[in-house]
Tab-separated table of C-alpha atoms and ligand atoms in Angstrom:
chain	number	residue	atom	x	y	z
A	1	MET	CA	148.723	45.080	0.375
A	2	LYS	CA	152.072	44.768	-1.356
A	3	PRO	CA	155.136	44.569	0.900
A	4	SER	CA	156.857	47.925	0.985
A	5	THR	CA	160.171	46.813	2.519
A	6	ILE	CA	161.729	43.714	0.968
A	7	ALA	CA	164.929	42.173	2.346
A	8	ILE	CA	166.923	39.704	0.269
A	9	ASP	CA	169.893	37.935	1.863
A	10	GLY	CA	172.158	35.099	0.900
A	11	PRO	CA	175.802	34.099	0.118
A	12	ALA	CA	177.861	35.304	-2.837
A	13	ALA	CA	176.428	34.641	-6.294
A	14	SER	CA	173.169	33.182	-4.933
A	15	GLY	CA	171.327	35.476	-7.308
A	16	LYS	CA	170.528	38.325	-4.872
A	17	SER	CA	171.533	41.260	-6.966
A	18	THR	CA	169.914	40.021	-10.217
A	19	ILE	CA	166.621	39.169	-8.543
A	20	GLY	CA	166.713	42.272	-6.329
A	21	GLU	CA	167.154	44.624	-9.262
A	22	LEU	CA	164.516	42.953	-11.462
A	23	LEU	CA	162.037	42.935	-8.593
A	24	ALA	CA	162.663	46.576	-7.724
A	25	ARG	CA	162.179	47.566	-11.329
A	26	ARG	CA	158.852	45.702	-11.590
A	27	LEU	CA	157.555	47.221	-8.360
A	28	GLY	CA	158.988	50.730	-9.090
A	29	TYR	CA	160.953	50.549	-5.840
A	30	LEU	CA	164.482	51.673	-4.985
A	31	TYR	CA	167.104	48.956	-5.193
A	32	LEU	CA	169.982	49.022	-2.685
A	33	ASP	CA	172.884	46.544	-2.899
A	34	THR	CA	174.522	46.861	0.518
A	35	GLY	CA	177.458	44.721	-0.549
A	36	ALA	CA	178.559	47.598	-2.762
A	37	MET	CA	179.043	49.748	0.337
A	38	TYR	CA	181.328	47.216	2.035
A	39	ARG	CA	183.151	46.821	-1.254
A	40	ALA	CA	183.590	50.607	-1.671
A	41	VAL	CA	185.178	50.927	1.814
A	42	THR	CA	187.481	47.958	0.989
A	43	TRP	CA	188.543	49.500	-2.315
A	44	ILE	CA	189.375	52.893	-0.761
A	45	ALA	CA	191.324	51.199	1.979
A	46	LEU	CA	193.433	49.298	-0.636
A	47	GLU	CA	193.885	52.430	-2.710
A	48	GLN	CA	195.065	54.432	0.284
A	49	GLY	CA	197.407	51.682	1.370
A	50	ILE	CA	195.654	51.147	4.691
A	51	ASP	CA	196.449	47.795	6.278
A	52	ILE	CA	193.272	45.606	6.066
A	53	ALA	CA	194.243	44.074	9.413
A	54	ASP	CA	194.214	47.464	11.133
A	55	GLU	CA	190.652	47.476	12.521
A	56	GLU	CA	190.939	50.976	14.034
A	57	ALA	CA	192.178	52.542	10.766
A	58	ILE	CA	189.532	50.749	8.667
A	59	THR	CA	186.753	51.799	11.080
A	60	ALA	CA	187.931	55.425	11.060
A	61	LEU	CA	188.017	55.316	7.265
A	62	THR	CA	184.450	53.969	7.107
A	63	LYS	CA	183.250	56.887	9.133
A	64	ARG	CA	185.132	59.370	7.054
A	65	VAL	CA	184.356	58.206	3.530
A	66	GLU	CA	181.110	59.287	1.820
A	67	ILE	CA	179.514	56.579	-0.222
A	68	ASN	CA	176.715	57.384	-2.668
A	69	ILE	CA	174.839	54.881	-4.806
A	70	THR	CA	172.854	56.340	-7.653
A	71	ARG	CA	171.016	55.276	-10.821
A	72	HIS	CA	173.476	53.898	-13.486
A	73	THR	CA	175.308	56.713	-15.190
A	74	ALA	CA	176.729	54.719	-18.108
A	75	ASP	CA	175.485	51.916	-20.337
A	76	ASP	CA	178.440	49.596	-19.700
A	77	GLY	CA	176.574	46.754	-17.970
A	78	ARG	CA	176.529	48.378	-14.523
A	79	GLN	CA	173.362	48.040	-12.342
A	80	TYR	CA	174.043	51.335	-10.555
A	81	THR	CA	176.885	53.811	-10.026
A	82	VAL	CA	178.879	53.892	-6.810
A	83	TYR	CA	180.716	56.970	-5.736
A	84	ALA	CA	183.234	57.056	-2.881
A	85	ASP	CA	184.211	60.631	-1.969
A	86	GLY	CA	182.971	61.722	-5.405
A	87	GLN	CA	185.074	59.144	-7.307
A	88	ASP	CA	183.208	56.686	-9.550
A	89	VAL	CA	184.338	53.320	-8.169
A	90	THR	CA	181.614	51.136	-9.728
A	91	TRP	CA	184.080	48.820	-11.541
A	92	HIS	CA	186.935	49.098	-9.101
A	93	ILE	CA	184.852	47.431	-6.385
A	94	ARG	CA	184.447	44.291	-8.489
A	95	ARG	CA	188.205	43.620	-8.704
A	96	SER	CA	189.656	40.365	-7.293
A	97	GLU	CA	191.627	42.365	-4.654
A	98	VAL	CA	188.338	43.610	-3.329
A	99	ASP	CA	186.833	40.084	-3.386
A	100	ALA	CA	189.786	38.855	-1.374
A	101	ASN	CA	189.616	41.537	1.277
A	102	VAL	CA	185.992	42.528	1.632
A	103	SER	CA	185.006	39.813	4.142
A	104	PRO	CA	187.666	40.736	6.807
A	105	VAL	CA	186.651	44.466	6.402
A	106	SER	CA	182.964	43.519	6.797
A	107	ALA	CA	183.624	41.543	9.961
A	108	TYR	CA	184.677	44.646	11.921
A	109	PRO	CA	181.768	45.776	14.160
A	110	GLY	CA	182.586	49.485	13.795
A	111	VAL	CA	182.455	49.185	9.967
A	112	ARG	CA	179.073	47.437	10.221
A	113	GLN	CA	177.638	49.955	12.636
A	114	ALA	CA	178.525	52.878	10.390
A	115	LEU	CA	177.086	51.291	7.231
A	116	THR	CA	174.111	49.733	8.895
A	117	ASP	CA	173.026	53.138	10.219
A	118	GLN	CA	173.085	54.556	6.682
A	119	GLN	CA	171.207	51.528	5.308
A	120	ARG	CA	168.505	51.773	7.929
A	121	GLN	CA	167.928	55.460	7.171
A	122	ILE	CA	167.392	54.658	3.536
A	123	GLY	CA	165.238	51.611	4.310
A	124	GLN	CA	162.927	53.478	6.598
A	125	ARG	CA	161.477	55.407	3.688
A	126	GLY	CA	159.903	52.132	2.337
A	127	ARG	CA	159.328	51.074	-1.259
A	128	ILE	CA	162.728	49.433	-1.272
A	129	VAL	CA	164.350	46.137	-2.158
A	130	MET	CA	167.490	45.880	-0.021
A	131	VAL	CA	170.084	43.132	-0.702
A	132	GLY	CA	172.896	41.822	1.489
A	133	ARG	CA	173.872	39.340	4.217
A	134	ASP	CA	172.104	40.727	7.322
A	135	ILE	CA	169.186	42.811	5.988
A	136	GLY	CA	166.434	40.481	7.376
A	137	THR	CA	168.291	39.848	10.653
A	138	VAL	CA	169.890	43.160	11.579
A	139	VAL	CA	169.360	46.065	9.187
A	140	LEU	CA	165.574	45.803	8.654
A	141	PRO	CA	164.245	43.120	11.026
A	142	GLU	CA	160.767	44.571	10.526
A	143	ALA	CA	160.889	44.082	6.724
A	144	ASP	CA	157.495	43.148	5.257
A	145	LEU	CA	158.991	40.311	3.205
A	146	LYS	CA	162.299	38.436	3.822
A	147	ILE	CA	163.808	36.202	1.258
A	148	TYR	CA	166.916	34.103	1.674
A	149	LEU	CA	168.510	32.781	-1.549
A	150	GLU	CA	170.990	29.900	-1.472
A	151	ALA	CA	172.738	27.553	-3.936
A	152	THR	CA	175.577	25.080	-3.727
A	153	VAL	CA	179.043	26.630	-3.511
A	154	GLU	CA	180.037	24.931	-6.768
A	155	GLU	CA	177.061	26.362	-8.672
A	156	ARG	CA	177.791	29.772	-7.207
A	157	ALA	CA	181.454	29.581	-8.187
A	158	HIS	CA	180.421	28.647	-11.764
A	159	ARG	CA	178.153	31.732	-11.922
A	160	ARG	CA	180.875	34.045	-10.596
A	161	HIS	CA	183.457	32.515	-12.958
A	162	ARG	CA	181.191	33.106	-15.957
A	163	GLU	CA	180.485	36.690	-14.811
A	164	ILE	CA	184.237	37.460	-14.736
A	165	LEU	CA	184.857	35.901	-18.155
A	166	ASP	CA	181.858	37.819	-19.549
A	167	ARG	CA	183.572	41.069	-18.404
A	168	GLY	CA	186.506	40.054	-20.623
A	169	GLU	CA	188.780	39.302	-17.623
A	170	GLU	CA	190.747	36.115	-16.911
A	171	SER	CA	189.346	33.666	-14.413
A	172	ASP	CA	190.241	30.256	-13.034
A	173	TYR	CA	187.275	28.204	-11.757
A	174	GLU	CA	189.202	26.490	-8.979
A	175	GLU	CA	190.529	29.778	-7.650
A	176	VAL	CA	187.092	31.335	-7.724
A	177	LEU	CA	185.724	28.306	-5.838
A	178	ALA	CA	188.452	28.494	-3.176
A	179	ALA	CA	187.981	32.266	-2.695
A	180	MET	CA	184.186	31.793	-2.435
A	181	ARG	CA	184.619	29.087	0.257
A	182	ARG	CA	186.902	31.425	2.237
A	183	ARG	CA	184.406	34.264	1.985
A	184	ASP	CA	181.446	32.052	2.914
A	185	ASN	CA	183.360	30.908	6.010
A	186	ILE	CA	184.269	34.372	7.220
A	187	ASP	CA	180.785	35.758	6.539
A	188	SER	CA	179.065	32.881	8.410
A	189	GLU	CA	181.486	32.538	11.288
A	190	ARG	CA	181.917	36.164	12.202
A	191	GLU	CA	180.500	37.475	15.539
A	192	ALA	CA	178.910	40.621	14.143
A	193	ALA	CA	175.797	40.017	12.060
A	194	PRO	CA	176.802	36.587	10.604
A	195	LEU	CA	175.221	35.373	7.400
A	196	ARG	CA	172.094	33.388	8.269
A	197	PRO	CA	168.398	33.418	7.287
A	198	ALA	CA	166.042	35.361	9.571
A	199	ASP	CA	163.593	33.068	11.406
A	200	ASP	CA	160.742	34.361	9.258
A	201	ALA	CA	162.586	34.383	5.948
A	202	VAL	CA	161.395	32.385	2.963
A	203	ILE	CA	164.317	30.218	1.831
A	204	ILE	CA	164.711	29.506	-1.894
A	205	ASP	CA	167.400	27.171	-3.236
A	206	THR	CA	168.362	28.532	-6.661
A	207	THR	CA	170.846	25.809	-7.631
A	208	GLU	CA	168.543	24.335	-10.288
A	209	LEU	CA	166.439	27.386	-11.037
A	210	SER	CA	166.732	29.960	-13.799
A	211	ILE	CA	166.418	33.682	-13.038
A	212	ALA	CA	162.875	33.738	-14.415
A	213	GLU	CA	161.903	30.784	-12.140
A	214	VAL	CA	163.296	32.471	-9.022
A	215	LEU	CA	161.596	35.709	-9.938
A	216	ALA	CA	158.291	33.865	-10.484
A	217	ARG	CA	158.533	32.326	-6.985
A	218	VAL	CA	159.270	35.684	-5.427
A	219	GLU	CA	156.364	37.297	-7.269
A	220	GLU	CA	154.020	34.588	-5.956
A	221	LEU	CA	155.063	35.586	-2.446
A	222	ILE	CA	154.218	39.203	-3.223
B	301	LIG	O1	178.221	39.982	-4.981
B	301	LIG	P1	178.651	39.070	-3.819
B	301	LIG	O2	177.499	38.260	-3.314
B	301	LIG	O3	179.856	38.311	-4.135
B	301	LIG	O4	179.085	39.938	-2.599
B	301	LIG	P2	178.467	41.277	-2.103
B	301	LIG	O5	176.982	41.101	-1.857
B	301	LIG	O6	178.885	42.371	-2.973
B	301	LIG	O7	179.146	41.374	-0.673
B	301	LIG	C1	180.537	41.437	-0.527
B	301	LIG	C2	180.914	41.165	0.877
B	301	LIG	O8	180.417	42.219	1.710
B	301	LIG	C3	180.319	39.904	1.542
B	301	LIG	O9	181.160	38.792	1.334
B	301	LIG	C4	180.247	40.225	2.988
B	301	LIG	O10	181.458	40.006	3.624
B	301	LIG	C5	179.998	41.770	2.970
B	301	LIG	N1	178.605	42.138	3.241
B	301	LIG	C6	178.152	42.124	4.520
B	301	LIG	O11	178.874	41.785	5.430
B	301	LIG	N2	176.843	42.560	4.822
B	301	LIG	C7	176.025	42.966	3.861
B	301	LIG	N3	174.805	43.387	4.146
B	301	LIG	C8	176.463	42.948	2.486
B	301	LIG	C9	177.788	42.499	2.260
């Protein structure tokens, strides 16, 4: 029988969202990128001028804000559309201010609790590919298939750098690399749900692999 709940975890730019979306499309499953939820909270906090270091205020905001992720509503390269309190924030959450602040926000246990509850509710319905940092370990520990994607930090920084340039924005490789190292550190060292593969996850190193090759490996597993 095909796995109904698929968890894909890994660090930034390891290929999670590309593989997750393609896989979900092939299987006819729902695709949920949980990083977008942490990013949406971070963007709203920045927009409202809430101090990122103020754990209590950020946690209260997370409980208050309504995040909705739907099918893409425009053909502008987006994978899906993200609404925060009814506002389309799909592109706002990709800004560098969000990149720089999302990891401290995601380290707050209260923030994780609120978002994890929502993710679990969606996951329980099955026929889903859920992508993030802690899906196999915390959100859906009972997932039918767990995949952990990794790649060297230099390769991941190159991918992110190209993505930013492709969007027509300016990017400096060394800056992207330094920011990615900082985020990797916070994500792996935090107490609450640190980034790590689940014991029963299949680990795939994507450094030397094309998207098609990674997808082929994942499909073999299915
Ligand atoms: O796209 P990228 O891999 O750069 O990041 P993302 O998946 O959008 O996640 C952004 C940030 O949200 C990560 O650096 C984590 O700090 C946090 N995150 C998390 O803590 N748990 C998740 N399940 C997903 C994201």
